Structure formats: C-alpha cells, structure tokens
C-alpha cells in the first residue's frame, strides 16, 4: 500500500514536470516561431521591416484575427463555422449597398450590417442547438448560400464605395496606428476577457468538453451554442466592413478560402480541436504567424500556387500538433 | 417508519420504445435515512433515479416532496428542490479545477472594477470550497487542482463535495464505489455516513452488498421494472436480498 502511494506520488511528480514542460512549449513555442519567422524575413527581404509593410500586414491580419477570435469561441464549444469567408463577402456587399446605393449615414448602416451578422449567427445557432444539425455540414451549406446571395444581388459585379469617411475605417489612422489594428486590439481584449473571466466563457468551455456534464450542472447548453455563433456572426460582419472599406468596394468574390486562414490561426494558437480548451492569446499569435507568412512569401516573390501549398502544409502541421497535444492529454 | 416520507413516488411508469423500464413503481425515502436501491442489471434502478434527478420524466406517476406534489422537469429543477446527484461517471468537467466544478452552473460573481459588469469571483469560490474539502477529509492540495489530475477517490470526493456544498436534502449516489480501491471505498462509505449525520437523506445504488450492509438503513429491491421488496437492513439477510433480486420471491427461511 505504501509502496503503491509512493509510486503514485512519483508518477504525479513526473506528470507535473511533463505538464510544465508542455505548458511552456505551448505558451512560448508559437511566439518563438513568430520571432524566428520575422527575423528570417527581415534578413531575406529589405521591405519586410518597413513601416508601410508592417501596417499593411497588420491591416490584413486584423480581418483574419477578428474572425478568428470569434472562431476561438466556436471551436472551444466543439463547433465549427466554415461560412465566415462568405459572410465577409455578403456583409461587404450589403455595406456597400447601404452606404453607396442607399446613401445611409453610419448610424443606420452600421447597426443594419451588425444585425445581419447577428441574424446569420442566430440561424446557425438555431440549427445546431435546436435541430441538432452538425455545424460542419450546416456551415458548409450556408457557405454556398450566403455568398450566392451576394452574387445574385450584385450580379457578380463589385459595388464601388466612394465615401471618404467610410474608406477611413480600413485605411485611416488614429495617431500613428492603422484603425483596423486598433479595432482588432479592442475586440481581442473583450474576447479574452469573456473567455477567461466571465460566466459565459466558462460555460462555453464546459459545453465544448461535454454537453452532458454542462446539462447536468444546470447549464442551458442551447443558449451557449447560440451565443458562440452569434458572436462569430457579429465579428465576421465587422471584418466584412473593414474588408469593404480597405478595398473600397463590396464584392461577392472577396475572402474566398478565408475560413482556412481563420481556422488555421485558431488551431495554431493551441485551442483544442476537440473543444473544451480555448486560447485567445494563442489565436492572436496564430493570426499574426499566418498573416506574416503570407506576406513574407509575397515579398519573396514566391508564386501564389506555391503559397497555396505552403499554407495548406502549415494548416496540416498545426492540426497534427494539435491532435497530438490533446490526444495525449485525454 | 409511519412518518410522512421526505420523498414519495407513486405509480411510476417509464417506457423506452417497447421496453417497460419501470412498471407502476412506488418509492419512498424518509428523513435522515440512507436508502439502498438494489437490483440486477436492467432492473430499473438507474431509470428510477434519473427520474428523481430530472434527467428523465416519467410516463405516469406522481412525485411528492414532503407531501406536496412536485414536477421535476430537468436537472436544474431537481437542484432547486434540494436533490443532488453523484453520477456513476461523476459528471465532472476534467479540464476545470475543483472549485470551478463545485460552482459550475452556480458561479459566484463580482463587479469588475466597480463597473456593472459581472465577472467570476474565482478567489471567493476557491476560498468557499476549502471548508467543504476539509470536512470530507480529502487530501487535496488545493481547490485549484484540475480534476483531470486527481485520483479516483479524489474525483469521487469532488463529485460528493459538489452535491453537499449546496446543502442538498436528498443526495443520490449511483454506484459510488464501483471503480474504487479498498481504502477509497471505505472512505466513501464513511462520507455517506457523515452525510446522514448532517441530516441529509441518501439514495445509494449499489451492486455491492457490502456497501448495503455497512451503511444502509433500508433497502428497496427492484426486478424487471417492478418493486419486489422493501426491507430494513437490520431485519434481513444477504441471502434474502439476493434471492429477491434474482427471483423476485421471498426467500424461504
């Protein structure tokens, strides 16, 4: 008996060391990777470290990252949302229509566009929570439907947005910092706070680990599921606005395949693919790594075809590491 | 024995498809009593307690709490009525720590920096967890230990702590010792007796007659979805209970 307890004590000690090691690698591994990537790129390309390039990358990252923060909630709840690229396109088109064609002021078009995001989120949440449709298949379907609506409305042609004030959202600065980066940081702070400090953040995590445990503890699982899709809907709409402003058009063709970058950022950041463990800071880092990688490849004149392959491989690698990490833990 | 029961169920029926899991079962639990619920696999024990804990609703039958008819719609309403369940698989969130598990669904909140925003009061929840852990005499270093890192007995104790923390009147324990070693089994039995000492009533489901005879006051035997016996432990024998479980008939003495 005493030998037995000694053994378990020793095992516990070992477990602790392994846990600490893993924790360190998980927390700082990606950060180290990011630093290495940046150092490499600043040596390889004279343009990488210029202020204009950094701002450019930052603006691109912001669009992906804002959606990825929402996706962190979604994946932590053991769900997925493949429709984000289409929602960016659709909300961009709607924004352009409201700003240019209807000529609405900001206090009308902004709530309307955000409401579109909320509605899409509510719809996703309803089908997942109340109709028990797997999120993967549901959002695969809406991915086609929502972009298709954008195409039908515009007949495939982008809507040009002339409004100077509107274009400032994506291209303007506050002080020396581009506005999209400021929006991204604010949203990150809020999301980090929700995930780690709030009741709903805790419930999202528990629902992702086990819906049964959540239900037996008296948590309203349906409400939690709807909540994560609504957050994701709103944040994707915000990204849609930034994207439209940056491009100066609302086009149904933008953000094709964006869901891959977004999911890659979340997975790279260490949020468990199985649900039940979310890492908001990791997601921010993950989005920065993906964005920098894409930018770096462009600066180095790597062909877009090769870029596709590299991006795919990075996602594969991230999924592989993620699976290994969380499978061992189970 | 003639007092009014704390919990009383009358004529409970439950069907799953064509399977009659419970057939006109009566059940009563008295104040400050440890009641054993025994029966072979498929006898309907789990279905019966799932009805009490709000996981299932009965097709027919009435439930009374202190003589008043109640509807137990879901686990939440069972909790509000003071009924807590320690599930066989414990139903703990492995990735959360002990305090988070105990307060799951009933978190303590505080205002964030004087604003009206309500956030989790983690410190307070951890502090409030400590006395309960001490009372159960569990050797756990800290309420911040993740459940995934605990031993079987510690996990069991955490699940029990989760139910007694909320001053439940009725605690249902589903096969609490099934997965435990000898020392941990003894500990859980002791905890069960302590719960009674503090005034709670316990429904204990067990395959282990050793559990039944060491802690239980009274035992109800189910077989094939029917109640076939109700004995005071002091006035019965193992043979009789086994016989009732298997044949549904009274042993010849």
Coordinates of N, CA, C and O in Angstrom, one line a residue, chain B residues 27-170:
Chain B
X27 N -42.2 4.3 -4.3 CA -40.9 4.6 -3.8 C -41.0 5.6 -2.7 O -41.7 6.6 -2.9
X28 N -40.4 5.4 -1.5 CA -40.4 6.4 -0.6 C -39.1 6.5 0.2 O -38.4 5.5 0.4
X29 N -38.7 7.7 0.5 CA -37.4 8.0 1.2 C -37.8 8.8 2.4 O -38.5 9.8 2.2
X30 N -37.3 8.4 3.6 CA -37.6 9.1 4.8 C -36.5 10.1 5.2 O -35.4 10.0 4.6
X31 N -36.9 11.0 6.1 CA -35.9 12.0 6.6 C -34.7 11.3 7.2 O -34.9 10.3 7.9
X32 N -33.5 11.8 6.8 CA -32.3 11.3 7.5 C -32.1 9.8 7.4 O -31.8 9.2 8.4
X33 N -32.3 9.3 6.2 CA -32.2 7.9 6.0 C -31.2 7.6 4.9 O -31.2 8.3 3.9
X34 N -30.5 6.5 5.0 CA -29.7 6.0 3.9 C -30.5 4.8 3.3 O -30.7 3.8 3.9
X35 N -31.0 5.0 2.1 CA -31.8 4.0 1.4 C -31.0 3.3 0.3 O -30.4 4.0 -0.5
X36 N -30.9 2.0 0.4 CA -30.2 1.3 -0.7 C -31.2 0.9 -1.8 O -32.4 0.6 -1.5
X37 N -30.8 1.1 -3.0 CA -31.6 0.7 -4.2 C -30.9 -0.4 -4.9 O -29.8 -0.1 -5.5
X38 N -31.4 -1.6 -4.9 CA -30.6 -2.7 -5.5 C -31.5 -3.4 -6.5 O -32.7 -3.3 -6.6
X39 N -30.8 -4.2 -7.3 CA -31.5 -5.0 -8.4 C -30.4 -5.4 -9.4 O -29.4 -4.8 -9.5
X40 N -30.8 -6.4 -10.2 CA -29.9 -6.8 -11.2 C -29.8 -5.8 -12.3 O -30.5 -4.8 -12.4
X41 N -28.9 -6.0 -13.3 CA -28.8 -5.1 -14.4 C -30.1 -5.1 -15.2 O -30.8 -6.1 -15.4
X42 N -30.6 -3.9 -15.5 CA -31.9 -3.8 -16.2 C -33.1 -3.9 -15.3 O -34.2 -3.9 -15.8
X43 N -32.9 -3.8 -14.0 CA -34.0 -3.9 -13.1 C -34.7 -2.5 -13.0 O -35.9 -2.5 -12.6
X44 N -34.1 -1.5 -13.5 CA -34.8 -0.2 -13.5 C -34.2 0.8 -12.4 O -34.8 1.9 -12.3
X45 N -33.1 0.5 -11.8 CA -32.6 1.4 -10.7 C -32.2 2.7 -11.3 O -32.6 3.8 -10.8
X46 N -31.4 2.7 -12.4 CA -30.9 3.9 -13.0 C -32.0 4.7 -13.5 O -32.0 6.0 -13.4
X47 N -33.0 4.1 -14.2 CA -34.1 4.8 -14.7 C -34.9 5.6 -13.6 O -35.2 6.7 -13.7
X48 N -35.1 4.8 -12.5 CA -35.8 5.4 -11.3 C -35.1 6.7 -10.8 O -35.7 7.7 -10.6
X49 N -33.7 6.6 -10.6 CA -33.1 7.7 -10.0 C -32.9 8.8 -11.1 O -32.9 10.0 -10.7
X50 N -32.9 8.5 -12.3 CA -32.8 9.5 -13.4 C -34.1 10.3 -13.4 O -34.2 11.5 -13.7
X51 N -35.2 9.7 -12.9 CA -36.5 10.4 -12.8 C -36.4 11.4 -11.6 O -36.8 12.5 -11.7
X52 N -35.8 10.9 -10.5 CA -35.7 11.8 -9.4 C -34.8 13.0 -9.7 O -35.0 14.1 -9.2
X53 N -33.7 12.7 -10.4 CA -32.7 13.8 -10.6 C -33.1 14.7 -11.8 O -32.3 15.6 -12.1
X54 N -34.2 14.3 -12.5 CA -34.7 15.2 -13.5 C -34.1 14.9 -14.9 O -34.4 15.7 -15.9
X55 N -33.3 13.8 -15.1 CA -32.8 13.5 -16.4 C -33.9 12.9 -17.3 O -33.9 13.1 -18.5
X56 N -34.8 12.1 -16.7 CA -36.0 11.6 -17.4 C -37.2 12.2 -16.8 O -37.2 12.4 -15.6
X57 N -38.3 12.2 -17.6 CA -39.6 12.4 -16.9 C -40.4 11.2 -17.0 O -40.4 10.5 -18.0
X58 N -41.2 10.8 -16.0 CA -42.0 9.6 -16.0 C -43.1 9.7 -17.0 O -43.7 10.8 -17.2
X59 N -43.5 8.5 -17.6 CA -44.7 8.5 -18.4 C -46.0 8.6 -17.6 O -46.9 9.3 -17.9
X60 N -45.9 8.0 -16.4 CA -47.1 8.1 -15.5 C -46.5 8.1 -14.1 O -45.4 7.7 -13.8
X61 N -47.3 8.6 -13.2 CA -47.0 8.5 -11.8 C -46.8 9.9 -11.2 O -46.7 10.9 -11.9
X62 N -46.8 10.0 -9.9 CA -46.7 11.3 -9.2 C -45.5 11.3 -8.3 O -45.1 10.3 -7.7
X63 N -44.9 12.5 -8.1 CA -43.8 12.6 -7.2 C -44.2 13.7 -6.1 O -44.7 14.7 -6.4
X64 N -44.0 13.3 -4.8 CA -44.3 14.2 -3.7 C -43.0 14.5 -2.9 O -42.3 13.6 -2.6
X65 N -42.9 15.8 -2.6 CA -41.8 16.2 -1.7 C -42.4 16.7 -0.5 O -43.1 17.7 -0.5
X66 N -42.1 16.1 0.7 CA -42.8 16.5 1.9 C -44.3 16.6 1.7 O -44.9 17.6 2.2
X67 N -44.9 15.7 1.0 CA -46.3 15.6 0.9 C -46.9 16.5 -0.2 O -48.1 16.4 -0.5
X68 N -46.0 17.3 -0.8 CA -46.5 18.2 -1.8 C -46.1 17.7 -3.2 O -45.0 17.4 -3.4
X69 N -47.1 17.7 -4.1 CA -46.7 17.2 -5.4 C -45.8 18.1 -6.1 O -46.0 19.3 -6.1
X70 N -44.8 17.6 -6.8 CA -43.8 18.4 -7.5 C -43.6 17.8 -8.9 O -43.8 16.6 -9.1
X71 N -43.2 18.7 -9.8 CA -42.8 18.3 -11.1 C -41.3 18.5 -11.2 O -40.8 19.6 -11.0
X72 N -40.5 17.4 -11.6 CA -39.1 17.6 -11.7 C -38.8 17.6 -13.2 O -38.9 16.5 -13.9
X73 N -38.7 18.8 -13.8 CA -38.6 18.8 -15.3 C -37.2 18.6 -15.8 O -37.1 18.0 -16.9
X74 N -36.2 19.0 -15.1 CA -34.9 18.9 -15.6 C -33.9 18.9 -14.4 O -34.3 19.2 -13.3
X75 N -32.6 18.7 -14.7 CA -31.7 18.6 -13.6 C -31.7 19.9 -12.7 O -31.5 19.9 -11.5
X76 N -31.9 21.0 -13.4 CA -31.9 22.3 -12.7 C -33.1 22.4 -11.7 O -32.9 22.8 -10.5
X77 N -34.2 21.9 -12.1 CA -35.4 22.0 -11.1 C -35.2 21.0 -10.0 O -35.6 21.2 -8.8
X78 N -34.5 19.8 -10.2 CA -34.2 18.9 -9.1 C -33.3 19.6 -8.1 O -33.5 19.5 -6.9
X79 N -32.3 20.3 -8.7 CA -31.3 21.0 -7.8 C -32.1 22.0 -6.9 O -31.8 22.2 -5.7
X80 N -33.0 22.8 -7.5 CA -33.7 23.8 -6.8 C -34.5 23.1 -5.6 O -34.7 23.7 -4.6
X81 N -35.0 21.9 -5.9 CA -35.7 21.2 -4.8 C -34.8 20.6 -3.8 O -35.3 19.9 -2.9
X82 N -33.5 20.7 -3.9 CA -32.6 20.2 -2.9 C -32.2 18.8 -3.2 O -31.8 18.0 -2.3
X83 N -32.3 18.3 -4.5 CA -31.9 17.0 -4.8 C -30.7 17.1 -5.7 O -30.6 17.7 -6.7
X84 N -29.6 16.5 -5.2 CA -28.3 16.5 -5.9 C -28.0 15.0 -6.3 O -28.3 14.1 -5.5
X85 N -27.3 14.8 -7.4 CA -26.9 13.5 -7.8 C -25.4 13.4 -8.0 O -24.8 14.3 -8.6
X86 N -24.8 12.3 -7.5 CA -23.5 12.0 -7.8 C -23.5 10.9 -8.8 O -23.8 9.7 -8.5
X87 N -23.3 11.2 -10.1 CA -23.4 10.2 -11.2 C -22.3 9.2 -11.1 O -21.2 9.4 -10.6
X88 N -22.6 8.0 -11.7 CA -21.6 6.9 -11.7 C -20.3 7.4 -12.4 O -19.2 7.1 -11.9
X89 N -20.5 8.1 -13.5 CA -19.2 8.6 -14.2 C -18.8 10.0 -13.6 O -18.0 10.7 -14.1
X90 N -19.5 10.4 -12.5 CA -19.2 11.6 -11.7 C -19.7 12.9 -12.4 O -19.9 13.9 -11.7
X91 N -19.7 12.9 -13.7 CA -20.2 14.1 -14.5 C -19.4 15.3 -14.0 O -20.0 16.4 -13.7
X92 N -18.1 15.2 -14.0 CA -17.2 16.4 -13.7 C -16.6 16.9 -14.9 O -16.4 16.1 -15.9
X93 N -16.2 18.1 -15.0 CA -15.5 18.7 -16.1 C -14.0 18.5 -15.8 O -13.5 19.2 -15.0
X94 N -13.4 17.6 -16.5 CA -12.0 17.3 -16.3 C -11.0 18.5 -16.4 O -10.0 18.6 -15.7
X95 N -11.4 19.4 -17.3 CA -10.4 20.4 -17.6 C -10.6 21.6 -16.7 O -9.8 22.6 -16.7
X96 N -11.6 21.6 -15.8 CA -11.8 22.6 -14.8 C -11.2 22.2 -13.5 O -11.0 21.0 -13.3
X97 N -10.9 23.1 -12.6 CA -10.4 22.7 -11.3 C -11.6 22.4 -10.3 O -12.7 22.5 -10.7
X98 N -11.2 22.0 -9.1 CA -12.2 21.5 -8.1 C -13.2 22.6 -7.8 O -14.4 22.4 -7.9
X99 N -12.7 23.8 -7.5 CA -13.6 24.9 -7.2 C -14.6 25.2 -8.3 O -15.8 25.4 -8.2
X100 N -14.0 25.2 -9.5 CA -14.9 25.5 -10.7 C -15.9 24.5 -10.9 O -17.1 24.8 -11.3
X101 N -15.6 23.2 -10.6 CA -16.6 22.1 -10.7 C -17.7 22.3 -9.7 O -18.9 22.1 -10.0
X102 N -17.3 22.6 -8.5 CA -18.3 22.7 -7.4 C -19.3 23.8 -7.7 O -20.5 23.7 -7.5
X103 N -18.8 24.9 -8.3 CA -19.6 26.1 -8.5 C -20.2 26.1 -9.9 O -20.9 27.0 -10.3
X104 N -20.0 25.0 -10.7 CA -20.4 25.0 -12.1 C -21.9 25.1 -12.1 O -22.7 24.4 -11.5
X105 N -22.4 26.1 -12.9 CA -23.8 26.4 -13.0 C -24.3 27.3 -11.9 O -25.5 27.8 -12.0
X106 N -23.5 27.6 -10.9 CA -24.0 28.5 -9.8 C -22.8 29.4 -9.4 O -22.6 29.5 -8.2
X107 N -22.1 29.9 -10.4 CA -20.9 30.7 -10.1 C -21.2 31.9 -9.2 O -22.2 32.5 -9.2
X108 N -20.2 32.2 -8.3 CA -20.2 33.4 -7.6 C -19.6 34.5 -8.5 O -18.6 34.3 -9.1
X109 N -20.3 35.7 -8.5 CA -19.9 36.8 -9.4 C -19.5 38.0 -8.6 O -19.9 38.1 -7.4
X110 N -18.7 38.9 -9.2 CA -18.5 40.2 -8.5 C -18.4 41.2 -9.6 O -18.4 40.9 -10.8
X111 N -18.5 42.5 -9.2 CA -18.4 43.6 -10.2 C -17.0 43.8 -10.6 O -16.1 43.8 -9.8
X112 N -16.8 44.0 -11.9 CA -15.5 44.2 -12.4 C -15.1 45.7 -12.2 O -15.7 46.6 -12.8
X113 N -14.1 45.9 -11.4 CA -13.5 47.3 -11.1 C -14.6 48.3 -10.9 O -14.6 49.4 -11.4
X114 N -15.6 47.9 -10.1 CA -16.7 48.9 -9.8 C -17.7 49.2 -10.9 O -18.6 50.0 -10.7
X115 N -17.5 48.6 -12.0 CA -18.5 48.7 -13.1 C -19.6 47.7 -12.9 O -19.5 46.8 -12.1
X116 N -20.7 47.9 -13.7 CA -21.8 46.9 -13.5 C -21.5 45.6 -14.2 O -22.3 44.7 -14.1
X117 N -20.3 45.5 -14.8 CA -20.0 44.2 -15.5 C -19.7 43.1 -14.4 O -18.9 43.3 -13.5
X118 N -20.4 42.0 -14.6 CA -20.3 40.9 -13.6 C -19.3 39.9 -14.1 O -19.4 39.4 -15.2
X119 N -18.3 39.6 -13.3 CA -17.3 38.6 -13.7 C -17.2 37.5 -12.6 O -17.7 37.7 -11.5
X120 N -16.5 36.5 -12.9 CA -16.3 35.4 -11.9 C -15.5 35.8 -10.8 O -14.5 36.4 -10.9
X121 N -16.0 35.5 -9.6 CA -15.2 35.7 -8.4 C -14.4 34.5 -8.0 O -14.8 33.7 -7.1
X122 N -13.3 34.3 -8.7 CA -12.6 33.0 -8.5 C -12.0 32.8 -7.1 O -12.1 31.7 -6.6
X123 N -11.5 33.9 -6.6 CA -10.9 33.8 -5.2 C -11.9 33.3 -4.2 O -11.7 32.5 -3.4
X124 N -13.1 34.0 -4.3 CA -14.1 33.6 -3.3 C -14.6 32.2 -3.5 O -14.8 31.5 -2.5
X125 N -14.7 31.7 -4.7 CA -15.2 30.4 -4.9 C -14.1 29.4 -4.4 O -14.5 28.4 -3.8
X126 N -12.9 29.7 -4.6 CA -11.8 28.8 -4.1 C -11.8 28.8 -2.6 O -11.7 27.7 -1.9
X127 N -12.0 30.0 -2.0 CA -12.0 30.1 -0.5 C -13.2 29.3 0.1 O -13.0 28.6 1.1
X128 N -14.3 29.4 -0.6 CA -15.5 28.7 0.0 C -15.4 27.2 -0.2 O -16.1 26.5 0.5
X129 N -14.6 26.8 -1.2 CA -14.5 25.3 -1.4 C -13.7 24.7 -0.3 O -14.0 23.5 0.1
X130 N -12.7 25.4 0.2 CA -11.8 24.7 1.2 C -12.5 24.1 2.3 O -12.2 22.9 2.6
X131 N -13.4 24.7 3.1 CA -14.0 24.1 4.2 C -14.7 22.8 3.9 O -14.7 21.8 4.6
X132 N -15.4 22.7 2.7 CA -16.1 21.5 2.3 C -15.1 20.4 2.1 O -15.3 19.3 2.5
X133 N -14.0 20.7 1.4 CA -13.0 19.7 1.2 C -12.4 19.2 2.5 O -12.2 18.0 2.7
X134 N -12.2 20.1 3.4 CA -11.7 19.7 4.8 C -12.7 18.8 5.5 O -12.3 17.8 6.1
X135 N -13.9 19.1 5.4 CA -15.0 18.4 6.0 C -15.0 16.9 5.5 O -15.2 16.0 6.2
X136 N -14.7 16.8 4.2 CA -14.7 15.4 3.6 C -13.4 14.7 3.9 O -13.2 13.6 3.5
X137 N -12.5 15.4 4.6 CA -11.2 14.9 4.9 C -10.5 14.3 3.6 O -10.0 13.2 3.6
X138 N -10.5 15.1 2.6 CA -9.8 14.7 1.4 C -8.5 15.3 1.3 O -8.3 16.5 1.6
X139 N -7.5 14.5 1.0 CA -6.1 15.1 0.9 C -5.9 15.7 -0.5 O -5.3 15.0 -1.4
X140 N -6.4 16.8 -0.7 CA -6.2 17.5 -2.0 C -5.5 18.8 -1.7 O -5.8 19.5 -0.7
X141 N -4.4 19.0 -2.5 CA -3.6 20.2 -2.1 C -4.3 21.5 -2.2 O -4.1 22.3 -1.3
X142 N -5.1 21.7 -3.3 CA -5.6 23.0 -3.4 C -6.9 22.9 -4.2 O -7.1 22.0 -5.1
X143 N -7.9 23.8 -4.0 CA -9.1 23.8 -4.8 C -8.9 24.1 -6.2 O -9.7 24.1 -7.1
X144 N -7.6 24.5 -6.5 CA -7.3 24.9 -7.9 C -6.7 23.7 -8.7 O -6.3 23.9 -9.8
X145 N -6.7 22.5 -8.0 CA -6.2 21.4 -8.8 C -7.2 21.0 -9.8 O -8.4 20.9 -9.6
X146 N -6.6 20.7 -11.0 CA -7.5 20.3 -12.1 C -8.1 18.9 -11.9 O -7.3 18.0 -11.4
X147 N -9.3 18.7 -12.2 CA -9.9 17.4 -11.9 C -9.2 16.2 -12.7 O -9.1 15.1 -12.1
X148 N -8.7 16.6 -13.8 CA -8.0 15.5 -14.6 C -6.8 15.0 -13.9 O -6.4 13.8 -14.2
X149 N -6.2 15.7 -13.0 CA -5.0 15.3 -12.3 C -5.3 14.5 -11.0 O -4.4 14.0 -10.3
X150 N -6.6 14.3 -10.7 CA -7.0 13.7 -9.4 C -7.1 12.2 -9.5 O -7.3 11.6 -10.6
X151 N -6.9 11.5 -8.4 CA -7.1 10.0 -8.3 C -8.6 9.7 -8.3 O -9.5 10.6 -8.1
X152 N -8.9 8.4 -8.5 CA -10.3 8.0 -8.5 C -11.1 8.4 -7.2 O -12.2 9.0 -7.3
X153 N -10.5 8.2 -6.1 CA -11.2 8.6 -4.8 C -11.3 10.1 -4.7 O -12.4 10.5 -4.2
X154 N -10.3 10.8 -5.1 CA -10.4 12.3 -5.0 C -11.5 12.8 -5.9 O -12.2 13.8 -5.6
X155 N -11.6 12.2 -7.1 CA -12.6 12.6 -8.0 C -14.0 12.3 -7.4 O -14.9 13.2 -7.5
X156 N -14.1 11.1 -6.8 CA -15.4 10.8 -6.2 C -15.7 11.8 -5.1 O -16.9 12.3 -5.0
X157 N -14.7 12.1 -4.3 CA -14.9 13.1 -3.2 C -15.3 14.5 -3.8 O -16.2 15.2 -3.2
X158 N -14.7 14.9 -4.9 CA -15.1 16.1 -5.5 C -16.5 16.1 -6.0 O -17.3 17.1 -5.7
X159 N -16.9 15.0 -6.6 CA -18.3 14.9 -7.0 C -19.3 15.0 -5.8 O -20.3 15.7 -5.9
X160 N -18.9 14.4 -4.7 CA -19.7 14.4 -3.5 C -19.7 15.8 -2.9 O -20.8 16.4 -2.6
X161 N -18.5 16.4 -2.9 CA -18.4 17.8 -2.4 C -19.3 18.7 -3.2 O -20.0 19.6 -2.7
X162 N -19.4 18.5 -4.5 CA -20.2 19.3 -5.4 C -21.7 19.2 -5.0 O -22.4 20.2 -5.0
X163 N -22.1 18.0 -4.5 CA -23.5 17.9 -4.1 C -23.8 18.4 -2.7 O -24.8 19.1 -2.5
X164 N -22.9 18.1 -1.8 CA -23.2 18.6 -0.4 C -22.9 20.0 -0.2 O -23.5 20.6 0.7
X165 N -22.1 20.6 -1.1 CA -21.8 22.1 -0.9 C -23.1 22.9 -0.9 O -23.3 23.8 -0.2
X166 N -24.1 22.4 -1.7 CA -25.3 23.2 -1.8 C -26.4 22.8 -0.8 O -27.6 23.0 -1.0
X167 N -26.0 22.1 0.3 CA -26.9 21.7 1.3 C -28.1 21.0 0.8 O -29.2 21.3 1.1
X168 N -27.8 20.0 0.0 CA -28.9 19.2 -0.6 C -29.6 18.4 0.6 O -28.9 18.0 1.5
X169 N -30.9 18.2 0.4 CA -31.6 17.4 1.4 C -31.6 15.9 1.0 O -31.6 15.0 1.8
X170 N -31.5 15.7 -0.3 CA -31.5 14.4 -0.8 C -30.3 14.2 -1.8 O -30.1 15.0 -2.7

